[in-house]
């Protein structure tokens, strides 16, 4: 066990959360049968935006909300071990990795870090709608994800809170 | 634009969410300066468990809450472009990838899928506390993550809602 002052405020908030905790004893299945692949963006509330609550859904998040090999791995486990029957892939408007080039992000990081960041990849998205279609296809065509699993591709508008289905 | 009945209930809930939406116009920075790396598990409410709200934190999630190369990439962007000053790495108790062997998960998926899943990796965690220490070291030692960024490793108890700092 370790305690530092660096996280004291967050741990104090957690103490309050734990005192009123109402989700104990749940197993790890998705009670609503839902998995969501979305971006790490701070503006996204993946459960709230589709009316779900803790316990209902598996949530996989990375920069851009991309269906990476690890996302597929997660969805395979979800479909076979954790009650996932529907998958929503949800990138969003005004996403940093979809509105900057790899060179622009690398230049900004290099300037901020004060050391050359040329070696660090950032996996930018050049065409968000096309990338979403490709990502949905990766899930639908995966040989270990059953055809009974429904897969949809949506874009989340961070300014309106609204989802639009694209594929 | 596409509309299918497969997601009608979730889109109806989103319509309600968008109607009362209160986070429009935010940019993508972490307002509270926090990034969280945690598991995709359905029992985890990453913001709620530390008293944060949408807009406050970048949230990266994968099976096990592991610091993968993509997690590091996300944290580099977070530290330099998105106001991340503190990073919490948070695996949890009763995690499927930390309580089954690779062979066990593969056997379960194979049995459920009805086809041989031997080719699919699952990246199980053999020693969760040791893996957490290694993951925190990966963030702390990364040449593009400033030493001013505070990094902590915690385990979340899914039955009590409580975080314990380990490193």
GROMACS .gro file of C-alpha atoms in nm:
model
  334
    1UNK     CA    1   0.000   0.000   0.000
    2UNK     CA    2   0.119   0.348  -0.082
    3UNK     CA    3  -0.021   0.688  -0.008
    4UNK     CA    4   0.101   1.011  -0.159
    5UNK     CA    5  -0.048   1.356  -0.151
    6UNK     CA    6  -0.051   1.357  -0.531
    7UNK     CA    7  -0.390   1.188  -0.546
    8UNK     CA    8  -0.537   1.281  -0.208
    9UNK     CA    9  -0.831   1.476  -0.354
   10UNK     CA   10  -0.929   1.193  -0.589
   11UNK     CA   11  -0.897   0.931  -0.315
   12UNK     CA   12  -1.110   1.143  -0.084
   13UNK     CA   13  -1.376   1.156  -0.356
   14UNK     CA   14  -1.343   0.780  -0.396
   15UNK     CA   15  -1.404   0.736  -0.025
   16UNK     CA   16  -1.737   0.914  -0.066
   17UNK     CA   17  -1.816   0.703  -0.375
   18UNK     CA   18  -1.739   0.380  -0.189
   19UNK     CA   19  -1.951   0.481   0.109
   20UNK     CA   20  -2.261   0.503  -0.110
   21UNK     CA   21  -2.160   0.217  -0.344
   22UNK     CA   22  -2.454   0.033  -0.493
   23UNK     CA   23  -2.296  -0.200  -0.751
   24UNK     CA   24  -2.121  -0.455  -0.526
   25UNK     CA   25  -2.160  -0.826  -0.604
   26UNK     CA   26  -2.210  -0.778  -0.979
   27UNK     CA   27  -2.024  -1.011  -1.208
   28UNK     CA   28  -1.838  -0.871  -1.509
   29UNK     CA   29  -2.093  -0.947  -1.782
   30UNK     CA   30  -2.256  -0.669  -1.979
   31UNK     CA   31  -2.604  -0.670  -1.824
   32UNK     CA   32  -2.751  -0.476  -2.118
   33UNK     CA   33  -2.556  -0.688  -2.369
   34UNK     CA   34  -2.374  -0.381  -2.502
   35UNK     CA   35  -2.009  -0.310  -2.585
   36UNK     CA   36  -1.892   0.037  -2.688
   37UNK     CA   37  -1.566   0.123  -2.865
   38UNK     CA   38  -1.506   0.496  -2.832
   39UNK     CA   39  -1.244   0.767  -2.791
   40UNK     CA   40  -1.056   0.858  -2.473
   41UNK     CA   41  -1.186   1.213  -2.514
   42UNK     CA   42  -1.282   1.387  -2.190
   43UNK     CA   43  -1.615   1.509  -2.332
   44UNK     CA   44  -1.755   1.158  -2.379
   45UNK     CA   45  -1.976   0.988  -2.121
   46UNK     CA   46  -2.017   0.649  -2.291
   47UNK     CA   47  -2.281   0.507  -2.057
   48UNK     CA   48  -2.478   0.825  -2.001
   49UNK     CA   49  -2.506   0.910  -2.369
   50UNK     CA   50  -2.703   0.593  -2.439
   51UNK     CA   51  -2.892   0.582  -2.111
   52UNK     CA   52  -2.695   0.297  -1.953
   53UNK     CA   53  -2.543   0.260  -1.606
   54UNK     CA   54  -2.248   0.077  -1.447
   55UNK     CA   55  -2.285  -0.297  -1.499
   56UNK     CA   56  -2.456  -0.263  -1.837
   57UNK     CA   57  -2.174  -0.240  -2.092
   58UNK     CA   58  -1.811  -0.313  -2.171
   59UNK     CA   59  -1.634   0.008  -2.270
   60UNK     CA   60  -1.315   0.002  -2.479
   61UNK     CA   61  -1.149   0.343  -2.530
   62UNK     CA   62  -0.844   0.465  -2.720
   63UNK     CA   63  -0.744   0.776  -2.919
   64UNK     CA   64  -1.002   0.813  -3.196
   65UNK     CA   65  -1.223   0.523  -3.088
   66UNK     CA   66  -1.054   0.286  -3.334
   67UNK     CA   67  -1.111  -0.086  -3.379
   68UNK     CA   68  -0.754  -0.197  -3.318
   69UNK     CA   69  -0.645  -0.561  -3.291
   70UNK     CA   70  -0.680  -0.526  -2.913
   71UNK     CA   71  -1.034  -0.391  -2.953
   72UNK     CA   72  -1.121  -0.700  -3.158
   73UNK     CA   73  -0.963  -0.920  -2.891
   74UNK     CA   74  -1.179  -0.743  -2.632
   75UNK     CA   75  -1.493  -0.786  -2.841
   76UNK     CA   76  -1.424  -1.158  -2.894
   77UNK     CA   77  -1.409  -1.204  -2.518
   78UNK     CA   78  -1.714  -0.983  -2.481
   79UNK     CA   79  -1.920  -1.184  -2.728
   80UNK     CA   80  -1.831  -1.525  -2.587
   81UNK     CA   81  -1.771  -1.471  -2.218
   82UNK     CA   82  -1.944  -1.147  -2.120
   83UNK     CA   83  -2.288  -1.138  -2.283
   84UNK     CA   84  -2.209  -0.884  -2.554
   85UNK     CA   85  -2.482  -0.894  -2.821
   86UNK     CA   86  -2.451  -0.543  -2.965
   87UNK     CA   87  -2.142  -0.338  -3.046
   88UNK     CA   88  -2.138   0.038  -3.101
   89UNK     CA   89  -1.827   0.195  -3.255
   90UNK     CA   90  -1.834   0.567  -3.171
   91UNK     CA   91  -1.574   0.823  -3.284
   92UNK     CA   92  -1.669   1.187  -3.233
   93UNK     CA   93  -1.662   1.537  -3.379
   94UNK     CA   94  -1.366   1.770  -3.313
   95UNK     CA   95  -1.136   1.476  -3.233
   96UNK     CA   96  -0.766   1.568  -3.202
   97UNK     CA   97  -0.646   1.262  -3.392
   98UNK     CA   98  -0.897   1.322  -3.673
   99UNK     CA   99  -0.830   1.695  -3.715
  100UNK     CA  100  -0.449   1.709  -3.708
  101UNK     CA  101  -0.193   1.541  -3.933
  102UNK     CA  102   0.064   1.305  -3.787
  103UNK     CA  103   0.327   1.573  -3.862
  104UNK     CA  104   0.127   1.842  -3.681
  105UNK     CA  105   0.081   1.635  -3.367
  106UNK     CA  106   0.446   1.532  -3.371
  107UNK     CA  107   0.555   1.896  -3.410
  108UNK     CA  108   0.334   2.006  -3.119
  109UNK     CA  109   0.461   1.727  -2.892
  110UNK     CA  110   0.822   1.799  -2.992
  111UNK     CA  111   0.778   2.170  -2.915
  112UNK     CA  112   0.610   2.098  -2.580
  113UNK     CA  113   0.846   1.818  -2.473
  114UNK     CA  114   1.161   1.997  -2.582
  115UNK     CA  115   1.295   1.674  -2.731
  116UNK     CA  116   1.250   1.524  -3.076
  117UNK     CA  117   0.930   1.314  -3.086
  118UNK     CA  118   0.984   1.189  -3.440
  119UNK     CA  119   1.003   0.826  -3.330
  120UNK     CA  120   0.658   0.829  -3.163
  121UNK     CA  121   0.364   0.723  -3.385
  122UNK     CA  122   0.023   0.888  -3.329
  123UNK     CA  123  -0.211   0.701  -3.567
  124UNK     CA  124  -0.412   0.996  -3.695
  125UNK     CA  125  -0.738   0.943  -3.884
  126UNK     CA  126  -0.747   1.104  -4.228
  127UNK     CA  127  -1.110   1.032  -4.317
  128UNK     CA  128  -1.323   0.970  -4.010
  129UNK     CA  129  -1.633   0.838  -4.189
  130UNK     CA  130  -1.433   0.601  -4.406
  131UNK     CA  131  -1.230   0.484  -4.105
  132UNK     CA  132  -1.555   0.418  -3.918
  133UNK     CA  133  -1.691   0.206  -4.203
  134UNK     CA  134  -1.368   0.007  -4.214
  135UNK     CA  135  -1.371  -0.037  -3.837
  136UNK     CA  136  -1.730  -0.164  -3.836
  137UNK     CA  137  -1.638  -0.408  -4.114
  138UNK     CA  138  -1.352  -0.541  -3.903
  139UNK     CA  139  -1.596  -0.630  -3.627
  140UNK     CA  140  -1.865  -0.771  -3.856
  141UNK     CA  141  -1.621  -0.987  -4.051
  142UNK     CA  142  -1.419  -1.115  -3.756
  143UNK     CA  143  -1.425  -1.497  -3.762
  144UNK     CA  144  -1.465  -1.522  -3.384
  145UNK     CA  145  -1.746  -1.266  -3.351
  146UNK     CA  146  -2.082  -1.436  -3.421
  147UNK     CA  147  -2.310  -1.303  -3.695
  148UNK     CA  148  -2.580  -1.271  -3.431
  149UNK     CA  149  -2.387  -0.979  -3.279
  150UNK     CA  150  -2.528  -0.651  -3.413
  151UNK     CA  151  -2.267  -0.388  -3.499
  152UNK     CA  152  -2.329  -0.019  -3.568
  153UNK     CA  153  -2.103   0.276  -3.644
  154UNK     CA  154  -2.200   0.616  -3.502
  155UNK     CA  155  -2.045   0.962  -3.475
  156UNK     CA  156  -2.096   1.145  -3.148
  157UNK     CA  157  -2.137   1.522  -3.164
  158UNK     CA  158  -1.951   1.660  -2.863
  159UNK     CA  159  -2.143   1.988  -2.883
  160UNK     CA  160  -2.498   1.853  -2.903
  161UNK     CA  161  -2.455   1.522  -2.722
  162UNK     CA  162  -2.621   1.351  -3.018
  163UNK     CA  163  -2.532   1.021  -3.187
  164UNK     CA  164  -2.578   0.975  -3.563
  165UNK     CA  165  -2.559   0.627  -3.711
  166UNK     CA  166  -2.341   0.610  -4.025
  167UNK     CA  167  -2.311   0.238  -4.085
  168UNK     CA  168  -2.707   0.825  -4.237
  169UNK     CA  169  -2.842   0.485  -4.143
  170UNK     CA  170  -3.115   0.375  -3.910
  171UNK     CA  171  -3.183   0.021  -3.800
  172UNK     CA  172  -3.405  -0.116  -3.530
  173UNK     CA  173  -3.102  -0.284  -3.374
  174UNK     CA  174  -3.010   0.025  -3.174
  175UNK     CA  175  -3.346   0.203  -3.149
  176UNK     CA  176  -3.365   0.184  -2.769
  177UNK     CA  177  -3.014   0.326  -2.723
  178UNK     CA  178  -3.072   0.603  -2.977
  179UNK     CA  179  -3.398   0.694  -2.805
  180UNK     CA  180  -3.207   0.722  -2.477
  181UNK     CA  181  -2.947   0.934  -2.657
  182UNK     CA  182  -3.220   1.166  -2.776
  183UNK     CA  183  -3.317   1.229  -2.415
  184UNK     CA  184  -2.950   1.278  -2.321
  185UNK     CA  185  -2.898   1.530  -2.604
  186UNK     CA  186  -3.211   1.721  -2.509
  187UNK     CA  187  -3.069   1.796  -2.164
  188UNK     CA  188  -2.707   1.819  -2.279
  189UNK     CA  189  -2.494   2.050  -2.066
  190UNK     CA  190  -2.139   1.993  -2.194
  191UNK     CA  191  -2.153   2.158  -2.537
  192UNK     CA  192  -1.872   2.392  -2.643
  193UNK     CA  193  -1.604   2.226  -2.430
  194UNK     CA  194  -1.269   2.163  -2.591
  195UNK     CA  195  -1.100   1.824  -2.554
  196UNK     CA  196  -0.856   1.905  -2.276
  197UNK     CA  197  -0.876   1.731  -1.941
  198UNK     CA  198  -1.022   2.009  -1.725
  199UNK     CA  199  -0.913   1.838  -1.403
  200UNK     CA  200  -0.573   1.748  -1.554
  201UNK     CA  201  -0.639   1.376  -1.507
  202UNK     CA  202  -0.592   1.072  -1.732
  203UNK     CA  203  -0.711   0.727  -1.629
  204UNK     CA  204  -0.601   0.394  -1.779
  205UNK     CA  205  -0.847   0.126  -1.671
  206UNK     CA  206  -1.025  -0.193  -1.775
  207UNK     CA  207  -1.321  -0.222  -2.013
  208UNK     CA  208  -1.509  -0.399  -1.733
  209UNK     CA  209  -1.877  -0.310  -1.709
  210UNK     CA  210  -1.859  -0.255  -1.332
  211UNK     CA  211  -1.619   0.040  -1.358
  212UNK     CA  212  -1.740   0.403  -1.363
  213UNK     CA  213  -1.403   0.575  -1.413
  214UNK     CA  214  -1.520   0.932  -1.360
  215UNK     CA  215  -1.770   0.864  -1.084
  216UNK     CA  216  -1.529   0.660  -0.876
  217UNK     CA  217  -1.295   0.957  -0.832
  218UNK     CA  218  -1.563   1.226  -0.818
  219UNK     CA  219  -1.504   1.366  -1.167
  220UNK     CA  220  -1.750   1.453  -1.444
  221UNK     CA  221  -1.748   1.471  -1.825
  222UNK     CA  222  -1.483   1.718  -1.944
  223UNK     CA  223  -1.246   1.646  -1.656
  224UNK     CA  224  -1.039   1.346  -1.768
  225UNK     CA  225  -0.907   1.142  -2.058
  226UNK     CA  226  -1.009   0.778  -2.016
  227UNK     CA  227  -0.819   0.497  -2.189
  228UNK     CA  228  -0.972   0.149  -2.147
  229UNK     CA  229  -0.872  -0.199  -2.260
  230UNK     CA  230  -0.895  -0.554  -2.119
  231UNK     CA  231  -0.713  -0.550  -1.786
  232UNK     CA  232  -0.641  -0.176  -1.783
  233UNK     CA  233  -0.292  -0.231  -1.924
  234UNK     CA  234  -0.036   0.029  -2.027
  235UNK     CA  235   0.006  -0.085  -2.387
  236UNK     CA  236   0.210   0.103  -2.649
  237UNK     CA  237  -0.115   0.271  -2.756
  238UNK     CA  238  -0.187   0.376  -2.398
  239UNK     CA  239   0.157   0.541  -2.386
  240UNK     CA  240   0.085   0.712  -2.717
  241UNK     CA  241  -0.242   0.842  -2.570
  242UNK     CA  242  -0.068   0.964  -2.254
  243UNK     CA  243   0.201   1.146  -2.455
  244UNK     CA  244  -0.072   1.335  -2.640
  245UNK     CA  245  -0.254   1.389  -2.313
  246UNK     CA  246   0.052   1.534  -2.138
  247UNK     CA  247   0.150   1.770  -2.419
  248UNK     CA  248  -0.175   1.864  -2.592
  249UNK     CA  249  -0.457   1.798  -2.347
  250UNK     CA  250  -0.353   1.926  -2.005
  251UNK     CA  251  -0.286   1.586  -1.842
  252UNK     CA  252  -0.084   1.637  -1.523
  253UNK     CA  253  -0.180   1.322  -1.331
  254UNK     CA  254  -0.217   0.964  -1.453
  255UNK     CA  255  -0.400   0.688  -1.266
  256UNK     CA  256  -0.350   0.329  -1.381
  257UNK     CA  257  -0.639   0.124  -1.242
  258UNK     CA  258  -0.685  -0.252  -1.289
  259UNK     CA  259  -0.952  -0.414  -1.070
  260UNK     CA  260  -1.044  -0.714  -0.859
  261UNK     CA  261  -1.218  -1.017  -1.017
  262UNK     CA  262  -1.090  -0.924  -1.365
  263UNK     CA  263  -1.146  -1.194  -1.630
  264UNK     CA  264  -0.803  -1.148  -1.788
  265UNK     CA  265  -0.630  -1.163  -1.448
  266UNK     CA  266  -0.816  -1.469  -1.316
  267UNK     CA  267  -0.806  -1.703  -1.618
  268UNK     CA  268  -0.509  -1.848  -1.804
  269UNK     CA  269  -0.469  -1.781  -2.175
  270UNK     CA  270  -0.552  -2.149  -2.234
  271UNK     CA  271  -0.869  -2.126  -2.027
  272UNK     CA  272  -0.999  -1.819  -2.211
  273UNK     CA  273  -0.909  -1.974  -2.546
  274UNK     CA  274  -1.090  -2.297  -2.453
  275UNK     CA  275  -1.403  -2.107  -2.345
  276UNK     CA  276  -1.408  -1.897  -2.662
  277UNK     CA  277  -1.348  -2.204  -2.878
  278UNK     CA  278  -1.634  -2.389  -2.708
  279UNK     CA  279  -1.870  -2.092  -2.742
  280UNK     CA  280  -1.771  -1.999  -3.098
  281UNK     CA  281  -1.771  -2.356  -3.227
  282UNK     CA  282  -1.449  -2.288  -3.417
  283UNK     CA  283  -1.088  -2.317  -3.310
  284UNK     CA  284  -0.975  -1.990  -3.145
  285UNK     CA  285  -0.613  -2.100  -3.103
  286UNK     CA  286  -0.482  -1.819  -3.323
  287UNK     CA  287  -0.640  -1.540  -3.115
  288UNK     CA  288  -0.419  -1.395  -2.839
  289UNK     CA  289  -0.584  -1.272  -2.516
  290UNK     CA  290  -0.297  -1.116  -2.316
  291UNK     CA  291  -0.385  -1.249  -1.972
  292UNK     CA  292  -0.224  -1.103  -1.660
  293UNK     CA  293  -0.047  -1.358  -1.441
  294UNK     CA  294   0.042  -1.134  -1.149
  295UNK     CA  295  -0.179  -0.826  -1.131
  296UNK     CA  296   0.022  -0.633  -0.870
  297UNK     CA  297   0.349  -0.694  -1.050
  298UNK     CA  298   0.195  -0.600  -1.385
  299UNK     CA  299   0.064  -0.280  -1.230
  300UNK     CA  300   0.409  -0.185  -1.102
  301UNK     CA  301   0.558  -0.254  -1.445
  302UNK     CA  302   0.284  -0.052  -1.614
  303UNK     CA  303   0.336   0.247  -1.386
  304UNK     CA  304   0.711   0.229  -1.456
  305UNK     CA  305   0.639   0.240  -1.829
  306UNK     CA  306   0.458   0.570  -1.786
  307UNK     CA  307   0.708   0.720  -1.542
  308UNK     CA  308   1.010   0.630  -1.757
  309UNK     CA  309   0.863   0.728  -2.094
  310UNK     CA  310   1.097   0.980  -2.259
  311UNK     CA  311   0.807   1.191  -2.389
  312UNK     CA  312   0.608   1.204  -2.062
  313UNK     CA  313   0.745   1.486  -1.842
  314UNK     CA  314   0.870   1.411  -1.490
  315UNK     CA  315   0.622   1.671  -1.367
  316UNK     CA  316   0.337   1.431  -1.452
  317UNK     CA  317   0.240   1.239  -1.139
  318UNK     CA  318   0.166   0.869  -1.193
  319UNK     CA  319  -0.004   0.631  -0.952
  320UNK     CA  320  -0.107   0.265  -0.967
  321UNK     CA  321  -0.430   0.162  -0.795
  322UNK     CA  322  -0.648  -0.147  -0.773
  323UNK     CA  323  -1.023  -0.091  -0.782
  324UNK     CA  324  -1.238  -0.323  -0.573
  325UNK     CA  325  -1.549  -0.390  -0.782
  326UNK     CA  326  -1.742  -0.503  -0.473
  327UNK     CA  327  -1.670  -0.210  -0.244
  328UNK     CA  328  -1.612   0.065  -0.499
  329UNK     CA  329  -1.285   0.145  -0.323
  330UNK     CA  330  -0.945   0.233  -0.476
  331UNK     CA  331  -0.620   0.124  -0.310
  332UNK     CA  332  -0.293   0.277  -0.420
  333UNK     CA  333  -0.019   0.018  -0.474
  334UNK     CA  334   0.254   0.218  -0.643
   0.00000   0.00000   0.00000
